[in-house]
Amino acid sequence: MRLPKTAYTSHPWRIHEFTSDFAIEDVWSFRTPGAGPDDFPAMLAAMRAAGGLAQQPWPARFLFALRWKIGALLGWDRPSAGIGARVTSLRDRLPGDIRDAPRGPDNKAMPLKAVYELDTESVRELANTTAHTLMHLGWVQGANGDYELRMAVLVKPNGLFGRLYMAAIAPFRYLIVYPALTRRWERAWLVRDHDHVEAEHDEGTSL
């Protein structure tokens, strides 16, 4: 579900300390029924177990494949446009306590690379010719008392071209990409929770 930007700005995330030059592009929530305050690592693990782009519905896979093909043809994703070349990594801005925290695992199939991972928030980043993009995942208590996953996408467009590009892909994000992510990540939580309950049941019946 799409949220207002204040759902992100009003929460005291650590990321606010060093991203004032990034614009908030999207804020989204994902339901995780029965989740508690300490379940953020479990949610991240469930999302990783659910797989990456190869497991997404075909419309989302098609869009990403098309984007990478166009990017390859036009040189949008060349190394000279990425992290450490055109832009410096967000890690260079981190205060010492966050820099010393775990980064989180990286996957070669996942273009967004880990910056940091705390008990209730994590950040990944990607840079190319179009923009420097951050994906912030946070763990907050929802209106019904359960905890839920929230995602904020922050961007620093690369000039006019970057701004036009972000505007052009907005309909595809809202109509295809984010709904697909919602189904995938919410199911990842439910399947993880189901497996956890079954394991406890099996242990109980074996005693």
XYZ file of N, CA and C in Angstrom:
621
model
N 0.843 -1.185 0.000
C 0.000 0.000 0.000
C 0.883 1.242 0.000
N 0.542 2.185 -0.845
C 1.298 3.425 -0.904
C 0.970 4.301 0.298
N 2.001 4.928 0.866
C 1.846 5.788 2.034
C 2.283 7.208 1.703
N 1.804 8.181 2.481
C 2.310 9.552 2.295
C 3.767 9.632 2.722
N 4.461 10.603 2.205
C 5.877 10.745 2.519
C 6.119 11.008 4.002
N 5.119 11.565 4.675
C 5.273 11.831 6.107
C 5.396 10.543 6.916
N 4.902 9.426 6.369
C 5.058 8.151 7.068
C 6.533 7.780 7.197
N 7.338 8.309 6.294
C 8.783 8.092 6.346
C 9.484 9.225 7.102
N 9.145 10.459 6.773
C 9.864 11.593 7.365
C 9.592 11.753 8.852
N 8.425 11.307 9.326
C 8.062 11.508 10.729
C 8.692 10.477 11.660
N 9.274 9.440 11.103
C 9.885 8.398 11.949
C 11.371 8.698 12.131
N 11.905 8.512 13.326
C 13.303 8.884 13.578
C 14.319 7.858 13.061
N 14.287 7.586 11.764
C 15.259 6.671 11.187
C 16.651 7.289 11.224
N 17.648 6.458 11.363
C 19.025 6.946 11.341
C 19.399 7.523 9.971
N 18.779 7.009 8.925
C 19.129 7.444 7.578
C 18.897 8.942 7.374
N 17.994 9.532 8.155
C 17.733 10.966 7.999
C 18.983 11.811 8.261
N 19.914 11.262 9.036
C 21.088 12.022 9.451
C 22.022 12.361 8.284
N 21.956 11.590 7.193
C 22.962 11.779 6.140
C 22.402 11.658 4.723
N 21.100 11.931 4.548
C 20.524 11.859 3.198
C 19.659 13.073 2.873
N 19.993 14.224 3.429
C 19.163 15.405 3.205
C 19.164 15.859 1.746
N 20.158 15.439 0.969
C 20.227 15.835 -0.438
C 19.524 14.855 -1.378
N 18.883 13.827 -0.832
C 18.104 12.882 -1.618
C 16.627 13.243 -1.541
N 15.914 13.028 -2.627
C 14.474 13.266 -2.661
C 13.727 11.967 -2.388
N 12.598 12.079 -1.687
C 11.763 10.907 -1.412
C 10.896 10.645 -2.630
N 11.086 9.486 -3.234
C 10.339 9.139 -4.443
C 9.058 8.377 -4.106
N 9.170 7.365 -3.267
C 8.023 6.511 -2.934
C 8.125 6.037 -1.493
N 6.968 5.820 -0.872
C 6.892 5.174 0.443
C 5.799 4.127 0.339
N 6.106 2.904 0.751
C 5.197 1.779 0.570
C 5.197 0.927 1.839
N 4.065 0.294 2.146
C 3.997 -0.598 3.307
C 3.630 -2.006 2.862
N 4.071 -2.981 3.658
C 3.832 -4.390 3.383
C 3.317 -5.053 4.664
N 2.228 -5.770 4.567
C 1.602 -6.365 5.742
C 2.358 -7.613 6.197
N 2.565 -7.701 7.512
C 3.223 -8.865 8.105
C 2.435 -9.274 9.349
N 1.296 -9.931 9.170
C 0.405 -10.242 10.295
C 1.110 -11.013 11.410
N 0.863 -10.565 12.637
C 1.425 -11.245 13.793
C 2.860 -10.900 14.104
N 3.465 -10.009 13.347
C 4.876 -9.674 13.555
C 5.062 -8.846 14.814
N 6.192 -9.067 15.450
C 6.528 -8.335 16.668
C 7.699 -7.400 16.463
N 8.094 -6.684 17.496
C 9.144 -5.662 17.362
C 10.515 -6.204 16.996
N 10.771 -7.487 17.274
C 12.099 -8.050 17.020
C 12.166 -8.895 15.749
N 11.156 -8.815 14.904
C 11.058 -9.700 13.744
C 11.625 -9.136 12.453
N 12.268 -7.987 12.504
C 12.830 -7.429 11.275
C 13.861 -8.353 10.632
N 14.813 -8.915 11.386
C 15.754 -9.851 10.755
C 15.046 -11.050 10.133
N 13.981 -11.526 10.777
C 13.238 -12.664 10.220
C 12.571 -12.275 8.904
N 12.067 -11.043 8.822
C 11.444 -10.591 7.583
C 12.480 -10.478 6.473
N 13.647 -9.929 6.769
C 14.695 -9.821 5.763
C 15.107 -11.208 5.268
N 15.216 -12.148 6.198
C 15.581 -13.519 5.815
C 14.506 -14.142 4.934
N 13.240 -13.881 5.253
C 12.143 -14.413 4.445
C 12.166 -13.829 3.040
N 12.458 -12.548 2.934
C 12.530 -11.903 1.618
C 13.670 -12.495 0.789
N 14.804 -12.748 1.417
C 15.933 -13.332 0.688
C 15.620 -14.760 0.256
N 14.934 -15.501 1.121
C 14.576 -16.874 0.772
C 13.584 -16.922 -0.380
N 12.784 -15.863 -0.528
C 11.788 -15.823 -1.600
C 12.419 -15.642 -2.967
N 13.683 -15.258 -3.020
C 14.370 -15.133 -4.292
C 14.291 -13.732 -4.867
N 15.044 -13.533 -5.939
C 15.142 -12.219 -6.557
C 14.249 -12.065 -7.768
N 14.769 -11.402 -8.770
C 13.966 -11.058 -9.942
C 13.474 -12.282 -10.689
N 14.246 -13.362 -10.663
C 13.860 -14.556 -11.412
C 12.557 -15.156 -10.904
N 12.186 -14.848 -9.657
C 10.959 -15.394 -9.079
C 9.790 -14.416 -9.129
N 9.994 -13.257 -9.728
C 8.917 -12.279 -9.827
C 7.935 -12.682 -10.934
N 6.690 -12.196 -10.887
C 5.740 -12.451 -11.977
C 6.307 -11.957 -13.306
N 5.829 -12.548 -14.399
C 6.435 -12.261 -15.704
C 6.364 -10.787 -16.101
N 5.304 -10.011 -15.785
C 5.344 -8.596 -16.183
C 6.515 -7.842 -15.557
N 6.771 -8.116 -14.268
C 7.894 -7.446 -13.603
C 9.221 -7.921 -14.182
N 9.332 -9.222 -14.443
C 10.570 -9.742 -15.047
C 10.806 -9.115 -16.414
N 9.741 -8.980 -17.181
C 9.866 -8.390 -18.515
C 10.345 -6.942 -18.430
N 9.757 -6.169 -17.507
C 10.149 -4.771 -17.376
C 11.616 -4.630 -16.999
N 12.060 -5.446 -16.030
C 13.454 -5.356 -15.621
C 14.383 -5.810 -16.744
N 14.003 -6.881 -17.456
C 14.836 -7.349 -18.566
C 14.936 -6.282 -19.651
N 13.809 -5.621 -19.924
C 13.815 -4.552 -20.916
C 14.689 -3.391 -20.469
N 14.576 -3.042 -19.182
C 15.395 -1.939 -18.651
C 16.878 -2.260 -18.760
N 17.289 -3.481 -18.393
C 18.706 -3.816 -18.463
C 19.189 -3.873 -19.911
N 18.313 -4.312 -20.828
C 18.698 -4.366 -22.236
C 18.917 -2.952 -22.782
N 17.978 -2.066 -22.489
C 18.132 -0.676 -22.941
C 19.362 -0.040 -22.297
N 19.535 -0.313 -21.001
C 20.698 0.235 -20.308
C 22.005 -0.239 -20.907
N 22.045 -1.510 -21.319
C 23.257 -2.046 -21.928
C 23.520 -1.397 -23.279
N 22.459 -1.191 -24.058
C 22.611 -0.586 -25.382
C 23.064 0.874 -25.303
N 22.543 1.597 -24.303
C 22.823 3.033 -24.193
C 23.923 3.367 -23.189
N 24.445 2.349 -22.531
C 25.540 2.577 -21.598
C 25.134 3.184 -20.272
N 23.864 3.034 -19.900
C 23.400 3.626 -18.641
C 24.056 2.996 -17.417
N 24.426 1.721 -17.514
C 24.894 0.983 -16.345
C 26.384 0.679 -16.386
N 27.118 1.406 -17.188
C 28.559 1.176 -17.268
C 29.217 1.492 -15.926
N 30.314 0.840 -15.595
C 30.978 1.042 -14.302
C 31.304 2.501 -13.996
N 31.614 3.280 -15.013
C 31.984 4.674 -14.772
C 30.805 5.523 -14.307
N 29.579 4.973 -14.396
C 28.395 5.703 -13.940
C 27.913 5.227 -12.578
N 28.613 4.262 -11.994
C 28.127 3.621 -10.783
C 28.729 4.125 -9.495
N 28.500 3.339 -8.432
C 29.035 3.645 -7.112
C 30.557 3.588 -7.143
N 31.187 4.585 -6.564
C 32.640 4.630 -6.531
C 33.259 5.300 -7.736
N 32.419 5.648 -8.720
C 32.917 6.333 -9.915
C 32.178 7.655 -10.077
N 30.958 7.624 -10.634
C 30.194 8.865 -10.778
C 29.765 9.415 -9.430
N 29.400 8.536 -8.495
C 28.992 8.968 -7.154
C 29.741 8.148 -6.111
N 29.883 8.721 -4.940
C 30.477 7.979 -3.832
C 29.391 7.201 -3.102
N 29.779 6.106 -2.500
C 28.819 5.283 -1.783
C 28.285 6.008 -0.549
N 27.045 5.715 -0.206
C 26.472 6.272 1.014
C 27.287 5.853 2.229
N 27.988 4.750 2.133
C 28.798 4.291 3.263
C 29.844 5.325 3.662
N 30.271 6.147 2.720
C 31.271 7.166 3.035
C 30.736 8.247 3.960
N 29.407 8.324 4.107
C 28.797 9.331 4.963
C 28.420 8.798 6.346
N 28.490 7.496 6.527
C 27.944 6.907 7.741
C 28.732 7.300 8.978
N 28.032 7.576 10.082
C 28.739 7.746 11.356
C 29.359 6.423 11.777
N 30.324 6.505 12.668
C 31.105 5.323 13.021
C 30.296 4.148 13.518
N 29.268 4.404 14.337
C 28.522 3.280 14.902
C 27.761 2.512 13.827
N 27.270 3.206 12.790
C 26.570 2.509 11.718
C 27.567 1.855 10.763
N 28.687 2.522 10.516
C 29.693 1.940 9.639
C 30.230 0.632 10.200
N 30.277 0.533 11.512
C 30.777 -0.683 12.147
C 29.716 -1.776 12.264
N 28.457 -1.433 11.979
C 27.377 -2.421 12.044
C 27.431 -3.324 10.814
N 26.744 -4.471 10.856
C 26.721 -5.344 9.677
C 26.140 -4.630 8.462
N 26.666 -4.953 7.297
C 26.147 -4.379 6.054
C 24.953 -5.161 5.537
N 24.928 -6.465 5.804
C 23.942 -7.343 5.194
C 24.549 -8.015 3.975
N 24.033 -9.175 3.601
C 24.609 -9.913 2.468
C 24.267 -9.294 1.128
N 25.158 -9.482 0.162
C 24.922 -9.058 -1.210
C 24.711 -10.289 -2.089
N 24.015 -10.061 -3.182
C 23.751 -11.111 -4.153
C 24.095 -10.567 -5.529
N 24.840 -11.323 -6.315
C 25.255 -10.854 -7.635
C 24.061 -10.562 -8.535
N 22.953 -11.255 -8.298
C 21.768 -11.052 -9.132
C 20.963 -9.830 -8.707
N 21.338 -9.223 -7.575
C 20.611 -8.081 -7.044
C 21.429 -6.820 -7.271
N 20.954 -5.885 -8.119
C 21.761 -4.695 -8.414
C 21.919 -3.743 -7.234
N 20.949 -3.740 -6.311
C 21.059 -2.889 -5.130
C 22.023 -3.527 -4.130
N 23.026 -2.787 -3.729
C 24.063 -3.324 -2.857
C 23.903 -2.810 -1.426
N 24.281 -3.661 -0.476
C 24.073 -3.375 0.936
C 24.919 -2.193 1.399
N 24.298 -1.331 2.216
C 24.992 -0.208 2.850
C 25.097 -0.457 4.350
N 23.968 -0.711 5.006
C 23.990 -1.109 6.416
C 22.702 -1.822 6.767
N 22.766 -2.550 7.884
C 21.604 -3.302 8.354
C 21.584 -3.251 9.881
N 20.559 -2.582 10.422
C 20.393 -2.446 11.872
C 19.199 -3.278 12.327
N 18.850 -3.166 13.610
C 17.762 -3.976 14.154
C 16.408 -3.649 13.549
N 16.211 -2.393 13.129
C 14.902 -2.003 12.599
C 14.970 -1.263 11.275
N 16.129 -1.184 10.653
C 16.207 -0.543 9.340
C 17.434 -1.038 8.578
N 17.315 -1.005 7.272
C 18.441 -1.364 6.419
C 18.385 -0.514 5.159
N 19.539 -0.376 4.508
C 19.632 0.453 3.311
C 20.470 -0.263 2.259
N 20.014 -0.158 1.013
C 20.772 -0.612 -0.141
C 20.820 0.510 -1.166
N 21.809 0.461 -2.053
C 21.980 1.561 -3.003
C 22.341 1.047 -4.384
N 22.060 1.911 -5.349
C 22.358 1.645 -6.759
C 22.612 2.988 -7.434
N 23.591 3.029 -8.304
C 23.830 4.243 -9.081
C 24.101 3.875 -10.530
N 23.601 4.687 -11.444
C 23.878 4.543 -12.866
C 23.765 5.925 -13.503
N 23.617 5.973 -14.797
C 23.556 7.262 -15.482
C 22.320 8.065 -15.103
N 21.249 7.379 -14.685
C 19.990 8.075 -14.421
C 19.926 8.699 -13.033
N 20.405 7.986 -12.018
C 20.235 8.477 -10.645
C 21.075 7.671 -9.670
N 21.224 8.222 -8.487
C 21.732 7.492 -7.318
C 20.507 7.166 -6.484
N 20.225 5.882 -6.302
C 18.987 5.427 -5.672
C 19.272 4.666 -4.386
N 18.472 4.948 -3.364
C 18.561 4.238 -2.094
C 17.225 3.543 -1.824
N 17.291 2.317 -1.353
C 16.101 1.612 -0.883
C 16.226 1.428 0.622
N 15.365 2.117 1.372
C 15.361 2.025 2.832
C 14.226 1.114 3.265
N 14.533 0.094 4.041
C 13.530 -0.785 4.621
C 13.485 -0.543 6.116
N 12.296 -0.348 6.651
C 12.141 -0.082 8.074
C 11.063 -0.946 8.685
N 11.124 -1.080 9.993
C 10.221 -1.952 10.748
C 9.497 -1.094 11.768
N 8.179 -0.961 11.607
C 7.420 -0.064 12.480
C 6.125 -0.724 12.914
N 5.564 -0.215 13.986
C 4.291 -0.722 14.484
C 3.158 -0.063 13.712
N 2.273 -0.886 13.158
C 1.153 -0.382 12.386
C -0.028 -0.012 13.272
N -1.096 0.442 12.633
C -2.271 0.907 13.369
C -2.955 -0.207 14.146
N -2.834 -1.457 13.662
C -3.503 -2.570 14.339
C -2.648 -3.199 15.437
N -1.485 -2.646 15.688
C -0.607 -3.158 16.743
C 0.486 -4.080 16.248
N 0.261 -4.749 15.095
C 1.305 -5.588 14.516
C 2.402 -4.713 13.924
N 3.585 -5.291 13.818
C 4.668 -4.590 13.133
C 4.603 -4.901 11.642
N 5.100 -3.968 10.833
C 5.031 -4.139 9.393
C 6.288 -3.588 8.740
N 6.528 -4.058 7.535
C 7.663 -3.591 6.748
C 7.267 -2.353 5.961
N 8.144 -1.373 5.951
C 7.936 -0.190 5.126
C 9.168 0.060 4.268
N 8.921 0.464 3.057
C 9.995 0.745 2.113
C 9.907 2.190 1.661
N 11.029 2.870 1.681
C 11.123 4.213 1.111
C 12.203 4.191 0.042
N 11.882 4.762 -1.103
C 12.852 4.888 -2.189
C 13.283 6.342 -2.264
N 14.570 6.573 -2.102
C 15.147 7.919 -2.159
C 16.022 8.021 -3.404
N 15.964 9.156 -4.067
C 16.738 9.305 -5.299
C 17.440 10.651 -5.352
N 18.561 10.642 -6.047
C 19.241 11.872 -6.437
C 19.403 11.779 -7.951
N 18.438 12.327 -8.709
C 18.497 12.206 -10.171
C 19.749 12.854 -10.736
N 20.223 12.283 -11.833
C 21.398 12.823 -12.504
C 20.951 13.846 -13.544
N 20.735 15.071 -13.113
C 20.360 16.153 -14.012
C 18.960 16.018 -14.578
N 18.708 16.744 -15.646
C 17.388 16.740 -16.278
C 17.039 15.360 -16.814
N 18.017 14.681 -17.394
C 17.758 13.337 -17.916
C 17.277 12.416 -16.801
N 17.912 12.472 -15.636
C 17.515 11.632 -14.517
C 16.111 11.942 -14.040
N 15.757 13.227 -13.988
C 14.409 13.600 -13.557
C 13.350 13.125 -14.547
N 13.636 13.259 -15.841
C 12.702 12.782 -16.852
C 12.559 11.272 -16.804
N 13.659 10.590 -16.573
C 13.627 9.126 -16.484
C 12.769 8.672 -15.308
N 12.944 9.286 -14.145
C 12.157 8.896 -12.977
C 10.671 9.160 -13.203
N 10.355 10.256 -13.855
C 8.949 10.553 -14.148
C 8.379 9.543 -15.138
N 9.186 9.121 -16.108
C 8.699 8.200 -17.135
C 8.410 6.816 -16.578
N 9.196 6.366 -15.596
C 9.002 5.005 -15.092
C 8.016 4.943 -13.927
N 7.554 6.091 -13.439
C 6.643 6.091 -12.292
C 5.398 5.234 -12.522
N 4.707 5.345 -13.657
C 3.507 4.506 -13.836
C 3.810 3.012 -13.770
N 4.961 2.600 -14.279
C 5.324 1.184 -14.256
C 5.625 0.709 -12.840
N 6.222 1.596 -12.033
C 6.475 1.230 -10.639
C 5.164 0.988 -9.903
N 4.212 1.919 -10.061
C 2.966 1.840 -9.299
C 2.024 0.746 -9.799
N 2.028 0.502 -11.104
C 1.073 -0.444 -11.674
C 1.595 -1.878 -11.723
N 2.921 -2.047 -11.810
C 3.479 -3.386 -12.006
C 4.498 -3.770 -10.937
N 5.532 -2.945 -10.773
C 6.652 -3.353 -9.923
C 6.256 -3.436 -8.454
N 5.673 -2.379 -7.891
C 5.344 -2.397 -6.469
C 4.243 -3.395 -6.115
N 3.181 -3.530 -6.918
C 2.211 -4.591 -6.622
C 2.841 -5.987 -6.635
N 3.773 -6.224 -7.573
C 4.448 -7.525 -7.607
C 5.307 -7.720 -6.367
N 6.019 -6.673 -5.956
C 6.815 -6.758 -4.727
C 5.931 -7.020 -3.524
N 4.781 -6.348 -3.480
C 3.872 -6.519 -2.353
C 3.431 -7.974 -2.237
N 2.990 -8.547 -3.343
C 2.562 -9.948 -3.308
C 3.706 -10.861 -2.898
N 4.891 -10.605 -3.429
C 6.029 -11.481 -3.151
C 6.474 -11.381 -1.695
N 6.632 -10.161 -1.202
C 7.156 -9.989 0.150
C 6.129 -10.351 1.214
N 4.872 -10.016 0.979
C 3.852 -10.394 1.966
C 3.699 -11.903 2.020
N 3.754 -12.569 0.882
C 3.690 -14.027 0.883
C 4.930 -14.629 1.555
N 6.088 -14.004 1.347
C 7.310 -14.494 1.988
C 7.145 -14.523 3.506
N 6.528 -13.466 4.053
C 6.290 -13.449 5.490
C 5.318 -14.541 5.903
N 4.221 -14.680 5.185
C 3.197 -15.663 5.540
C 3.741 -17.087 5.452
N 4.503 -17.384 4.423
C 5.082 -18.724 4.276
C 6.087 -18.978 5.381
N 6.883 -17.972 5.694
C 7.860 -18.124 6.770
C 7.152 -18.384 8.080
N 6.083 -17.641 8.356
C 5.334 -17.805 9.589
C 4.675 -19.174 9.650
N 4.150 -19.652 8.522
C 3.514 -20.961 8.464
C 4.515 -22.060 8.742
N 5.711 -21.947 8.115
C 6.748 -22.945 8.353
C 7.185 -22.958 9.806
N 7.239 -21.766 10.420
C 7.657 -21.664 11.819
C 6.636 -22.356 12.729
N 5.343 -22.113 12.454
C 4.294 -22.743 13.265
C 4.310 -24.250 13.088
N 4.494 -24.727 11.845
C 4.532 -26.163 11.591
C 5.700 -26.820 12.313
N 6.862 -26.125 12.319
C 8.029 -26.670 13.004
C 7.766 -26.799 14.498
N 7.121 -25.781 15.099
C 6.805 -25.851 16.519
C 5.810 -26.976 16.795
N 4.834 -27.146 15.884
C 3.851 -28.201 16.057
C 4.522 -29.581 15.994
N 5.424 -29.749 15.015
C 6.124 -31.029 14.877
C 6.969 -31.344 16.097
N 7.607 -30.290 16.648
C 8.404 -30.509 17.850
C 7.522 -30.924 19.023
N 6.354 -30.270 19.109
C 5.442 -30.590 20.206
C 4.891 -31.990 20.127
N 4.544 -32.450 18.937
C 3.957 -33.786 18.795
C 4.989 -34.875 18.918
N 6.275 -34.514 18.828
C 7.319 -35.542 18.939
C 7.770 -35.754 20.366
N 7.285 -34.895 21.284
C 7.704 -35.046 22.676
C 6.957 -36.184 23.359
